[in-house]
Amino acid sequence: MLKGKTALVTGSTSGIGLGLAKALAQQGANIVLNGFGDVEGPKAEVAALGVKVAYHGADMSKPVEIEAMMKYAAAQFGRVDILVNNAGIQHVARIENFPIERWDAIIAINLNSAFHATRLALPAMQKANWGRIINVASVHGLVASAEKSAYVTAKHGLVGFTKVTALENATTGVTCNAICPGWVLTPLVQKQVDAKAATGGISNEAATRQLLGEKEPSLQFTTPEELGALALFFCSPAGNNVRGVAWNMDGGWAAQ
Ligand code: NAD
């Protein structure tokens, strides 16, 4: 379905981003990976799916590095057809205790980076009259939780940005939509499970049950593979007129 297309997925060395990159690669898209930590492992996992894979280590909190990454992607593969704005971090603290540096980093990585990557990707998509921009927001783009002020602010902002991007391109073949997962068991969430286990003096299993039980009626994690299937739907011809939605895959979290 996506043979000959290029997908750039930010924050794709781990978790949801890597899952989305693999789903797009399974449909034939060449992939540009980005993110920190181990690079060779994720590169090999994507390459094993029979597509070309490149990597750029831009720090998504730095506009100059985002610009260099977009230039690199165009130089490698001609242009970016599918942009997945996925890189994100979390910090949990009450507002009066929230470290200013963490606030700034979350807004920069979870929100501002999507603006920069999108503004740089759009001209080539508009010229080709085809493009898909998929913003990995969160159920926290739709509802709030205490102690996540920066994250909730960034994700609500990303949902708003998704709608504006969709509207500005509504008469073209360029669509923009957001995916809003509930809990997905990635390193980002494992840290929150570990903190719960430590403060409550409970086992990892009990902390996991508590985490799910507080928010997610299905009591099940969403998987990167399920999110990948939704991303592929947005990229399919059936997604041609799906514009500006924020689609939650959250086990009923936001239905409450
Ligand atoms: P993760 O920690 O497994 O992966 C985050 C990725 O972002 C990694 O590849 C990391 O290297 C990269 N990254 C972090 N800071 C970066 C920076 N400054 N520049 C470039 N890359 C950077 O986390 P995840 O759970 O897979 O999260 C991915 C996205 O999904 C985030 O936007 C997150 O908010 C969102 N999300 C996650 C969940 C969940 O339950 N895990 C739920 C809803 C939304």
PDB file of C-alpha atoms and ligand atoms in Angstrom:
ATOM      1  CA  MET A   1       0.000   0.000   0.000  1.00  0.00           C
ATOM      2  CA  LEU A   2       2.840   2.437   0.798  1.00  0.00           C
ATOM      3  CA  LYS A   3       5.550   1.189  -1.555  1.00  0.00           C
ATOM      4  CA  GLY A   4       7.649   4.110  -2.813  1.00  0.00           C
ATOM      5  CA  LYS A   5       6.508   6.393  -0.007  1.00  0.00           C
ATOM      6  CA  THR A   6       8.743   7.715   2.770  1.00  0.00           C
ATOM      7  CA  ALA A   7       7.683   7.971   6.399  1.00  0.00           C
ATOM      8  CA  LEU A   8       9.569   9.957   9.009  1.00  0.00           C
ATOM      9  CA  VAL A   9       8.655   8.994  12.569  1.00  0.00           C
ATOM     10  CA  THR A  10      10.057  11.147  15.369  1.00  0.00           C
ATOM     11  CA  GLY A  11      11.015   9.382  18.604  1.00  0.00           C
ATOM     12  CA  SER A  12      11.031   6.014  16.882  1.00  0.00           C
ATOM     13  CA  THR A  13      13.909   4.222  18.600  1.00  0.00           C
ATOM     14  CA  SER A  14      11.469   2.922  21.236  1.00  0.00           C
ATOM     15  CA  GLY A  15       7.868   2.208  22.174  1.00  0.00           C
ATOM     16  CA  ILE A  16       4.982   3.554  20.108  1.00  0.00           C
ATOM     17  CA  GLY A  17       7.192   5.320  17.542  1.00  0.00           C
ATOM     18  CA  LEU A  18       9.056   2.127  16.710  1.00  0.00           C
ATOM     19  CA  GLY A  19       5.733   0.253  16.498  1.00  0.00           C
ATOM     20  CA  LEU A  20       4.341   2.835  14.066  1.00  0.00           C
ATOM     21  CA  ALA A  21       7.538   2.788  11.987  1.00  0.00           C
ATOM     22  CA  LYS A  22       7.293  -0.996  11.691  1.00  0.00           C
ATOM     23  CA  ALA A  23       3.604  -0.881  10.732  1.00  0.00           C
ATOM     24  CA  LEU A  24       4.391   1.624   7.956  1.00  0.00           C
ATOM     25  CA  ALA A  25       7.407  -0.434   6.836  1.00  0.00           C
ATOM     26  CA  GLN A  26       5.248  -3.577   6.667  1.00  0.00           C
ATOM     27  CA  GLN A  27       3.230  -1.750   4.015  1.00  0.00           C
ATOM     28  CA  GLY A  28       6.400  -0.915   2.051  1.00  0.00           C
ATOM     29  CA  ALA A  29       7.238   2.635   3.167  1.00  0.00           C
ATOM     30  CA  ASN A  30      10.892   3.590   3.510  1.00  0.00           C
ATOM     31  CA  ILE A  31      11.532   4.850   7.010  1.00  0.00           C
ATOM     32  CA  VAL A  32      13.494   7.664   8.618  1.00  0.00           C
ATOM     33  CA  LEU A  33      13.999   6.886  12.285  1.00  0.00           C
ATOM     34  CA  ASN A  34      14.777   9.440  14.993  1.00  0.00           C
ATOM     35  CA  GLY A  35      15.320   9.290  18.737  1.00  0.00           C
ATOM     36  CA  PHE A  36      17.873   8.528  21.413  1.00  0.00           C
ATOM     37  CA  GLY A  37      19.366   5.355  22.887  1.00  0.00           C
ATOM     38  CA  ASP A  38      20.077   2.210  20.883  1.00  0.00           C
ATOM     39  CA  VAL A  39      19.819   2.947  17.157  1.00  0.00           C
ATOM     40  CA  GLU A  40      21.248  -0.193  15.537  1.00  0.00           C
ATOM     41  CA  GLY A  41      18.574  -2.498  17.047  1.00  0.00           C
ATOM     42  CA  PRO A  42      15.566  -0.481  15.803  1.00  0.00           C
ATOM     43  CA  LYS A  43      17.266   0.076  12.417  1.00  0.00           C
ATOM     44  CA  ALA A  44      17.748  -3.681  12.000  1.00  0.00           C
ATOM     45  CA  GLU A  45      14.123  -4.415  13.039  1.00  0.00           C
ATOM     46  CA  VAL A  46      12.808  -2.030  10.360  1.00  0.00           C
ATOM     47  CA  ALA A  47      15.310  -3.110   7.678  1.00  0.00           C
ATOM     48  CA  ALA A  48      14.252  -6.748   8.253  1.00  0.00           C
ATOM     49  CA  LEU A  49      10.863  -5.763   6.805  1.00  0.00           C
ATOM     50  CA  GLY A  50      12.527  -5.223   3.419  1.00  0.00           C
ATOM     51  CA  VAL A  51      12.472  -1.422   3.184  1.00  0.00           C
ATOM     52  CA  LYS A  52      15.188   1.242   3.177  1.00  0.00           C
ATOM     53  CA  VAL A  53      15.872   2.768   6.553  1.00  0.00           C
ATOM     54  CA  ALA A  54      17.761   5.905   7.557  1.00  0.00           C
ATOM     55  CA  TYR A  55      18.310   7.566  10.905  1.00  0.00           C
ATOM     56  CA  HIS A  56      18.764  11.129  12.100  1.00  0.00           C
ATOM     57  CA  GLY A  57      19.520  11.889  15.752  1.00  0.00           C
ATOM     58  CA  ALA A  58      17.930  15.363  15.920  1.00  0.00           C
ATOM     59  CA  ASP A  59      17.029  16.502  19.410  1.00  0.00           C
ATOM     60  CA  MET A  60      13.374  17.393  18.924  1.00  0.00           C
ATOM     61  CA  SER A  61      13.620  20.228  21.435  1.00  0.00           C
ATOM     62  CA  LYS A  62      15.937  22.073  19.024  1.00  0.00           C
ATOM     63  CA  PRO A  63      14.386  23.696  15.894  1.00  0.00           C
ATOM     64  CA  VAL A  64      17.788  23.911  14.139  1.00  0.00           C
ATOM     65  CA  GLU A  65      18.269  20.154  14.507  1.00  0.00           C
ATOM     66  CA  ILE A  66      14.704  19.464  13.302  1.00  0.00           C
ATOM     67  CA  GLU A  67      15.470  21.509  10.193  1.00  0.00           C
ATOM     68  CA  ALA A  68      18.657  19.478   9.605  1.00  0.00           C
ATOM     69  CA  MET A  69      16.652  16.237  10.005  1.00  0.00           C
ATOM     70  CA  MET A  70      14.031  17.297   7.452  1.00  0.00           C
ATOM     71  CA  LYS A  71      16.781  18.252   4.956  1.00  0.00           C
ATOM     72  CA  TYR A  72      18.498  14.921   5.582  1.00  0.00           C
ATOM     73  CA  ALA A  73      15.244  12.986   4.971  1.00  0.00           C
ATOM     74  CA  ALA A  74      14.635  14.827   1.688  1.00  0.00           C
ATOM     75  CA  ALA A  75      18.235  14.179   0.603  1.00  0.00           C
ATOM     76  CA  GLN A  76      17.928  10.456   1.421  1.00  0.00           C
ATOM     77  CA  PHE A  77      14.532   9.692  -0.113  1.00  0.00           C
ATOM     78  CA  GLY A  78      13.384  12.711  -2.175  1.00  0.00           C
ATOM     79  CA  ARG A  79      10.654  13.867   0.194  1.00  0.00           C
ATOM     80  CA  VAL A  80       8.687  12.936   3.299  1.00  0.00           C
ATOM     81  CA  ASP A  81       5.206  11.669   2.383  1.00  0.00           C
ATOM     82  CA  ILE A  82       4.158  10.589   5.864  1.00  0.00           C
ATOM     83  CA  LEU A  83       5.193  12.533   8.944  1.00  0.00           C
ATOM     84  CA  VAL A  84       4.498  11.012  12.344  1.00  0.00           C
ATOM     85  CA  ASN A  85       5.032  13.500  15.157  1.00  0.00           C
ATOM     86  CA  ASN A  86       5.522  11.067  18.010  1.00  0.00           C
ATOM     87  CA  ALA A  87       8.521  12.071  20.174  1.00  0.00           C
ATOM     88  CA  GLY A  88       7.426  12.780  23.701  1.00  0.00           C
ATOM     89  CA  ILE A  89       8.448  12.785  27.342  1.00  0.00           C
ATOM     90  CA  GLN A  90       6.587  12.909  30.638  1.00  0.00           C
ATOM     91  CA  HIS A  91       7.114  14.406  34.079  1.00  0.00           C
ATOM     92  CA  VAL A  92       4.757  13.928  36.997  1.00  0.00           C
ATOM     93  CA  ALA A  93       4.540  16.612  39.723  1.00  0.00           C
ATOM     94  CA  ARG A  94       2.057  19.098  41.166  1.00  0.00           C
ATOM     95  CA  ILE A  95       2.126  22.543  39.509  1.00  0.00           C
ATOM     96  CA  GLU A  96       3.651  24.308  42.527  1.00  0.00           C
ATOM     97  CA  ASN A  97       6.520  21.791  42.476  1.00  0.00           C
ATOM     98  CA  PHE A  98       6.857  21.395  38.700  1.00  0.00           C
ATOM     99  CA  PRO A  99      10.494  21.997  37.619  1.00  0.00           C
ATOM    100  CA  ILE A 100      10.559  24.882  35.123  1.00  0.00           C
ATOM    101  CA  GLU A 101      13.138  23.087  33.005  1.00  0.00           C
ATOM    102  CA  ARG A 102      10.838  19.997  32.727  1.00  0.00           C
ATOM    103  CA  TRP A 103       7.884  22.201  31.730  1.00  0.00           C
ATOM    104  CA  ASP A 104       9.942  23.847  28.979  1.00  0.00           C
ATOM    105  CA  ALA A 105      11.294  20.500  27.742  1.00  0.00           C
ATOM    106  CA  ILE A 106       7.824  18.896  27.564  1.00  0.00           C
ATOM    107  CA  ILE A 107       6.321  21.830  25.668  1.00  0.00           C
ATOM    108  CA  ALA A 108       9.314  21.871  23.288  1.00  0.00           C
ATOM    109  CA  ILE A 109       9.421  18.118  22.589  1.00  0.00           C
ATOM    110  CA  ASN A 110       5.723  17.171  22.816  1.00  0.00           C
ATOM    111  CA  LEU A 111       4.271  20.259  21.104  1.00  0.00           C
ATOM    112  CA  ASN A 112       6.668  22.720  19.475  1.00  0.00           C
ATOM    113  CA  SER A 113       8.532  19.976  17.590  1.00  0.00           C
ATOM    114  CA  ALA A 114       5.314  19.028  15.769  1.00  0.00           C
ATOM    115  CA  PHE A 115       4.964  22.624  14.554  1.00  0.00           C
ATOM    116  CA  HIS A 116       8.533  22.686  13.264  1.00  0.00           C
ATOM    117  CA  ALA A 117       8.447  19.284  11.553  1.00  0.00           C
ATOM    118  CA  THR A 118       5.021  20.021  10.054  1.00  0.00           C
ATOM    119  CA  ARG A 119       5.895  23.471   8.704  1.00  0.00           C
ATOM    120  CA  LEU A 120       8.983  21.974   7.044  1.00  0.00           C
ATOM    121  CA  ALA A 121       7.191  18.887   5.657  1.00  0.00           C
ATOM    122  CA  LEU A 122       4.116  20.635   4.239  1.00  0.00           C
ATOM    123  CA  PRO A 123       5.512  22.373   1.109  1.00  0.00           C
ATOM    124  CA  ALA A 124       6.653  19.088  -0.525  1.00  0.00           C
ATOM    125  CA  MET A 125       3.415  17.319   0.444  1.00  0.00           C
ATOM    126  CA  GLN A 126       1.355  20.174  -1.015  1.00  0.00           C
ATOM    127  CA  LYS A 127       3.411  20.101  -4.227  1.00  0.00           C
ATOM    128  CA  ALA A 128       2.805  16.338  -4.558  1.00  0.00           C
ATOM    129  CA  ASN A 129      -0.860  16.804  -3.529  1.00  0.00           C
ATOM    130  CA  TRP A 130      -0.520  13.833  -1.164  1.00  0.00           C
ATOM    131  CA  GLY A 131       0.627  13.652   2.398  1.00  0.00           C
ATOM    132  CA  ARG A 132      -0.253  12.234   5.777  1.00  0.00           C
ATOM    133  CA  ILE A 133       0.578  13.940   9.046  1.00  0.00           C
ATOM    134  CA  ILE A 134      -0.169  11.843  12.099  1.00  0.00           C
ATOM    135  CA  ASN A 135       0.263  13.433  15.499  1.00  0.00           C
ATOM    136  CA  VAL A 136       0.655  11.059  18.414  1.00  0.00           C
ATOM    137  CA  ALA A 137      -1.245  12.996  21.053  1.00  0.00           C
ATOM    138  CA  SER A 138      -2.798  11.100  23.976  1.00  0.00           C
ATOM    139  CA  VAL A 139      -6.050  10.625  25.800  1.00  0.00           C
ATOM    140  CA  HIS A 140      -4.465  13.518  27.743  1.00  0.00           C
ATOM    141  CA  GLY A 141      -5.161  15.614  24.656  1.00  0.00           C
ATOM    142  CA  LEU A 142      -8.862  15.131  25.435  1.00  0.00           C
ATOM    143  CA  VAL A 143      -9.085  14.907  29.243  1.00  0.00           C
ATOM    144  CA  ALA A 144      -6.755  15.813  32.115  1.00  0.00           C
ATOM    145  CA  SER A 145      -5.058  14.074  35.011  1.00  0.00           C
ATOM    146  CA  ALA A 146      -3.605  15.737  38.101  1.00  0.00           C
ATOM    147  CA  GLU A 147       0.178  16.179  38.267  1.00  0.00           C
ATOM    148  CA  LYS A 148       0.599  16.163  34.476  1.00  0.00           C
ATOM    149  CA  SER A 149       0.173  19.889  33.745  1.00  0.00           C
ATOM    150  CA  ALA A 150       2.853  20.235  31.069  1.00  0.00           C
ATOM    151  CA  TYR A 151       1.934  16.974  29.347  1.00  0.00           C
ATOM    152  CA  VAL A 152      -1.824  17.692  29.315  1.00  0.00           C
ATOM    153  CA  THR A 153      -1.173  21.239  28.079  1.00  0.00           C
ATOM    154  CA  ALA A 154       1.118  20.014  25.290  1.00  0.00           C
ATOM    155  CA  LYS A 155      -1.254  17.223  24.193  1.00  0.00           C
ATOM    156  CA  HIS A 156      -4.349  19.475  24.178  1.00  0.00           C
ATOM    157  CA  GLY A 157      -2.253  21.904  22.124  1.00  0.00           C
ATOM    158  CA  LEU A 158      -1.268  19.130  19.731  1.00  0.00           C
ATOM    159  CA  VAL A 159      -4.929  18.207  19.178  1.00  0.00           C
ATOM    160  CA  GLY A 160      -5.667  21.870  18.372  1.00  0.00           C
ATOM    161  CA  PHE A 161      -2.675  22.045  16.038  1.00  0.00           C
ATOM    162  CA  THR A 162      -3.912  18.872  14.303  1.00  0.00           C
ATOM    163  CA  LYS A 163      -7.244  20.545  13.520  1.00  0.00           C
ATOM    164  CA  VAL A 164      -5.632  23.705  12.123  1.00  0.00           C
ATOM    165  CA  THR A 165      -3.229  21.666   9.967  1.00  0.00           C
ATOM    166  CA  ALA A 166      -6.186  19.645   8.644  1.00  0.00           C
ATOM    167  CA  LEU A 167      -8.236  22.772   7.877  1.00  0.00           C
ATOM    168  CA  GLU A 168      -5.449  24.641   6.097  1.00  0.00           C
ATOM    169  CA  ASN A 169      -5.005  21.650   3.742  1.00  0.00           C
ATOM    170  CA  ALA A 170      -8.615  20.497   3.541  1.00  0.00           C
ATOM    171  CA  THR A 171      -8.952  20.966  -0.228  1.00  0.00           C
ATOM    172  CA  THR A 172      -5.731  19.060  -0.928  1.00  0.00           C
ATOM    173  CA  GLY A 173      -4.549  15.466  -0.681  1.00  0.00           C
ATOM    174  CA  VAL A 174      -2.756  16.272   2.576  1.00  0.00           C
ATOM    175  CA  THR A 175      -4.545  15.107   5.712  1.00  0.00           C
ATOM    176  CA  CYS A 176      -3.671  15.531   9.362  1.00  0.00           C
ATOM    177  CA  ASN A 177      -5.096  13.534  12.254  1.00  0.00           C
ATOM    178  CA  ALA A 178      -4.196  12.699  15.836  1.00  0.00           C
ATOM    179  CA  ILE A 179      -3.999   9.385  17.639  1.00  0.00           C
ATOM    180  CA  CYS A 180      -4.889   9.511  21.334  1.00  0.00           C
ATOM    181  CA  PRO A 181      -3.743   6.371  23.168  1.00  0.00           C
ATOM    182  CA  GLY A 182      -4.614   5.507  26.733  1.00  0.00           C
ATOM    183  CA  TRP A 183      -1.999   3.435  28.580  1.00  0.00           C
ATOM    184  CA  VAL A 184       0.562   1.682  26.359  1.00  0.00           C
ATOM    185  CA  LEU A 185       3.224  -0.336  28.175  1.00  0.00           C
ATOM    186  CA  THR A 186       6.373   1.450  26.957  1.00  0.00           C
ATOM    187  CA  PRO A 187       9.421   2.732  28.889  1.00  0.00           C
ATOM    188  CA  LEU A 188       7.529   6.043  29.386  1.00  0.00           C
ATOM    189  CA  VAL A 189       4.756   4.242  31.287  1.00  0.00           C
ATOM    190  CA  GLN A 190       6.983   1.638  32.949  1.00  0.00           C
ATOM    191  CA  LYS A 191       8.628   4.550  34.826  1.00  0.00           C
ATOM    192  CA  GLN A 192       5.194   5.510  36.209  1.00  0.00           C
ATOM    193  CA  VAL A 193       4.481   1.884  37.213  1.00  0.00           C
ATOM    194  CA  ASP A 194       7.892   1.712  38.950  1.00  0.00           C
ATOM    195  CA  ALA A 195       7.193   4.977  40.843  1.00  0.00           C
ATOM    196  CA  LYS A 196       3.796   3.639  41.963  1.00  0.00           C
ATOM    197  CA  ALA A 197       5.358   0.376  43.158  1.00  0.00           C
ATOM    198  CA  ALA A 198       8.078   2.261  45.061  1.00  0.00           C
ATOM    199  CA  THR A 199       5.823   4.825  46.784  1.00  0.00           C
ATOM    200  CA  GLY A 200       3.110   2.243  47.567  1.00  0.00           C
ATOM    201  CA  GLY A 201       5.556  -0.471  48.622  1.00  0.00           C
ATOM    202  CA  ILE A 202       3.711  -2.864  46.279  1.00  0.00           C
ATOM    203  CA  SER A 203       4.749  -5.316  43.579  1.00  0.00           C
ATOM    204  CA  ASN A 204       5.117  -4.377  39.924  1.00  0.00           C
ATOM    205  CA  GLU A 205       2.011  -6.450  39.077  1.00  0.00           C
ATOM    206  CA  ALA A 206      -0.082  -4.737  41.777  1.00  0.00           C
ATOM    207  CA  ALA A 207       1.141  -1.299  40.628  1.00  0.00           C
ATOM    208  CA  THR A 208       0.231  -2.162  37.022  1.00  0.00           C
ATOM    209  CA  ARG A 209      -3.279  -3.267  38.069  1.00  0.00           C
ATOM    210  CA  GLN A 210      -3.694  -0.061  40.087  1.00  0.00           C
ATOM    211  CA  LEU A 211      -2.497   2.125  37.197  1.00  0.00           C
ATOM    212  CA  LEU A 212      -4.950   0.548  34.744  1.00  0.00           C
ATOM    213  CA  GLY A 213      -7.788   0.415  37.281  1.00  0.00           C
ATOM    214  CA  GLU A 214      -7.632   4.144  38.027  1.00  0.00           C
ATOM    215  CA  LYS A 215      -8.265   5.258  34.449  1.00  0.00           C
ATOM    216  CA  GLU A 216      -8.747   2.529  31.838  1.00  0.00           C
ATOM    217  CA  PRO A 217     -12.087   0.633  32.053  1.00  0.00           C
ATOM    218  CA  SER A 218     -10.872  -2.206  29.787  1.00  0.00           C
ATOM    219  CA  LEU A 219      -8.034  -2.866  32.266  1.00  0.00           C
ATOM    220  CA  GLN A 220      -5.885  -3.555  29.210  1.00  0.00           C
ATOM    221  CA  PHE A 221      -2.959  -1.770  27.653  1.00  0.00           C
ATOM    222  CA  THR A 222      -3.304  -0.603  24.053  1.00  0.00           C
ATOM    223  CA  THR A 223      -0.457  -2.052  21.959  1.00  0.00           C
ATOM    224  CA  PRO A 224       1.849  -0.287  19.468  1.00  0.00           C
ATOM    225  CA  GLU A 225       0.557  -2.799  16.863  1.00  0.00           C
ATOM    226  CA  GLU A 226      -3.053  -1.635  17.397  1.00  0.00           C
ATOM    227  CA  LEU A 227      -1.937   1.982  17.078  1.00  0.00           C
ATOM    228  CA  GLY A 228      -0.045   0.999  13.919  1.00  0.00           C
ATOM    229  CA  ALA A 229      -3.261  -0.334  12.377  1.00  0.00           C
ATOM    230  CA  LEU A 230      -4.962   3.006  13.043  1.00  0.00           C
ATOM    231  CA  ALA A 231      -2.052   4.900  11.475  1.00  0.00           C
ATOM    232  CA  LEU A 232      -2.317   2.667   8.387  1.00  0.00           C
ATOM    233  CA  PHE A 233      -6.027   3.437   8.144  1.00  0.00           C
ATOM    234  CA  PHE A 234      -5.213   7.177   8.059  1.00  0.00           C
ATOM    235  CA  CYS A 235      -2.716   6.422   5.249  1.00  0.00           C
ATOM    236  CA  SER A 236      -5.124   4.254   3.248  1.00  0.00           C
ATOM    237  CA  PRO A 237      -7.449   5.537   0.491  1.00  0.00           C
ATOM    238  CA  ALA A 238     -10.349   5.091   2.952  1.00  0.00           C
ATOM    239  CA  GLY A 239      -8.683   7.788   5.058  1.00  0.00           C
ATOM    240  CA  ASN A 240      -8.693  10.369   2.235  1.00  0.00           C
ATOM    241  CA  ASN A 241     -11.459  12.439   3.818  1.00  0.00           C
ATOM    242  CA  VAL A 242     -10.653  11.850   7.469  1.00  0.00           C
ATOM    243  CA  ARG A 243      -9.389  15.284   8.498  1.00  0.00           C
ATOM    244  CA  GLY A 244      -8.650  16.780  11.888  1.00  0.00           C
ATOM    245  CA  VAL A 245      -9.885  13.927  14.070  1.00  0.00           C
ATOM    246  CA  ALA A 246      -8.422  13.059  17.465  1.00  0.00           C
ATOM    247  CA  TRP A 247      -9.107   9.333  17.637  1.00  0.00           C
ATOM    248  CA  ASN A 248      -8.757   7.794  21.047  1.00  0.00           C
ATOM    249  CA  MET A 249      -7.707   4.167  21.483  1.00  0.00           C
ATOM    250  CA  ASP A 250      -7.947   4.149  25.236  1.00  0.00           C
ATOM    251  CA  GLY A 251      -9.992   1.219  26.553  1.00  0.00           C
ATOM    252  CA  GLY A 252     -12.897   3.567  27.327  1.00  0.00           C
ATOM    253  CA  TRP A 253     -10.854   6.088  29.367  1.00  0.00           C
ATOM    254  CA  ALA A 254     -12.372   9.225  27.785  1.00  0.00           C
ATOM    255  CA  ALA A 255     -15.879   7.738  27.627  1.00  0.00           C
ATOM    256  CA  GLN A 256     -16.292   8.090  31.392  1.00  0.00           C
TER     257      GLN A 256
HETATM  258  P1  NAD B   1       9.121   6.006  24.868  1.00  0.00           P
HETATM  259  O1  NAD B   1       9.828   6.654  26.017  1.00  0.00           O
HETATM  260  O2  NAD B   1       9.139   4.526  24.712  1.00  0.00           O
HETATM  261  O3  NAD B   1       9.630   6.618  23.490  1.00  0.00           O
HETATM  262  C1  NAD B   1       9.873   7.986  23.322  1.00  0.00           C
HETATM  263  C2  NAD B   1      10.721   8.176  22.101  1.00  0.00           C
HETATM  264  O4  NAD B   1      10.980   9.580  21.965  1.00  0.00           O
HETATM  265  C3  NAD B   1      12.085   7.493  22.208  1.00  0.00           C
HETATM  266  O5  NAD B   1      12.459   7.031  20.929  1.00  0.00           O
HETATM  267  C4  NAD B   1      13.003   8.619  22.650  1.00  0.00           C
HETATM  268  O6  NAD B   1      14.356   8.422  22.317  1.00  0.00           O
HETATM  269  C5  NAD B   1      12.385   9.770  21.883  1.00  0.00           C
HETATM  270  N1  NAD B   1      12.732  11.094  22.420  1.00  0.00           N
HETATM  271  C6  NAD B   1      12.600  11.557  23.679  1.00  0.00           C
HETATM  272  N2  NAD B   1      13.067  12.808  23.755  1.00  0.00           N
HETATM  273  C7  NAD B   1      13.505  13.132  22.507  1.00  0.00           C
HETATM  274  C8  NAD B   1      14.092  14.289  21.948  1.00  0.00           C
HETATM  275  N3  NAD B   1      14.356  15.378  22.676  1.00  0.00           N
HETATM  276  N4  NAD B   1      14.409  14.260  20.637  1.00  0.00           N
HETATM  277  C9  NAD B   1      14.188  13.163  19.882  1.00  0.00           C
HETATM  278  N5  NAD B   1      13.617  12.041  20.363  1.00  0.00           N
HETATM  279  C10 NAD B   1      13.288  12.029  21.663  1.00  0.00           C
HETATM  280  O7  NAD B   1       7.643   6.575  24.985  1.00  0.00           O
HETATM  281  P2  NAD B   1       6.270   6.139  24.260  1.00  0.00           P
HETATM  282  O8  NAD B   1       5.338   5.729  25.331  1.00  0.00           O
HETATM  283  O9  NAD B   1       6.503   5.269  23.095  1.00  0.00           O
HETATM  284  O10 NAD B   1       5.779   7.580  23.778  1.00  0.00           O
HETATM  285  C11 NAD B   1       5.692   7.960  22.417  1.00  0.00           C
HETATM  286  C12 NAD B   1       4.604   9.013  22.267  1.00  0.00           C
HETATM  287  O11 NAD B   1       3.358   8.429  22.636  1.00  0.00           O
HETATM  288  C13 NAD B   1       4.797  10.236  23.175  1.00  0.00           C
HETATM  289  O12 NAD B   1       4.450  11.405  22.467  1.00  0.00           O
HETATM  290  C14 NAD B   1       3.819   9.971  24.290  1.00  0.00           C
HETATM  291  O13 NAD B   1       3.382  11.165  24.897  1.00  0.00           O
HETATM  292  C15 NAD B   1       2.703   9.277  23.542  1.00  0.00           C
HETATM  293  N6  NAD B   1       1.789   8.501  24.390  1.00  0.00           N
HETATM  294  C16 NAD B   1       2.248   7.452  25.121  1.00  0.00           C
HETATM  295  C17 NAD B   1       1.351   6.737  25.901  1.00  0.00           C
HETATM  296  C18 NAD B   1       1.751   5.552  26.709  1.00  0.00           C
HETATM  297  O14 NAD B   1       0.928   5.058  27.488  1.00  0.00           O
HETATM  298  N7  NAD B   1       2.945   5.052  26.575  1.00  0.00           N
HETATM  299  C19 NAD B   1       0.010   7.118  25.936  1.00  0.00           C
HETATM  300  C20 NAD B   1      -0.410   8.189  25.189  1.00  0.00           C
HETATM  301  C21 NAD B   1       0.487   8.889  24.406  1.00  0.00           C
END
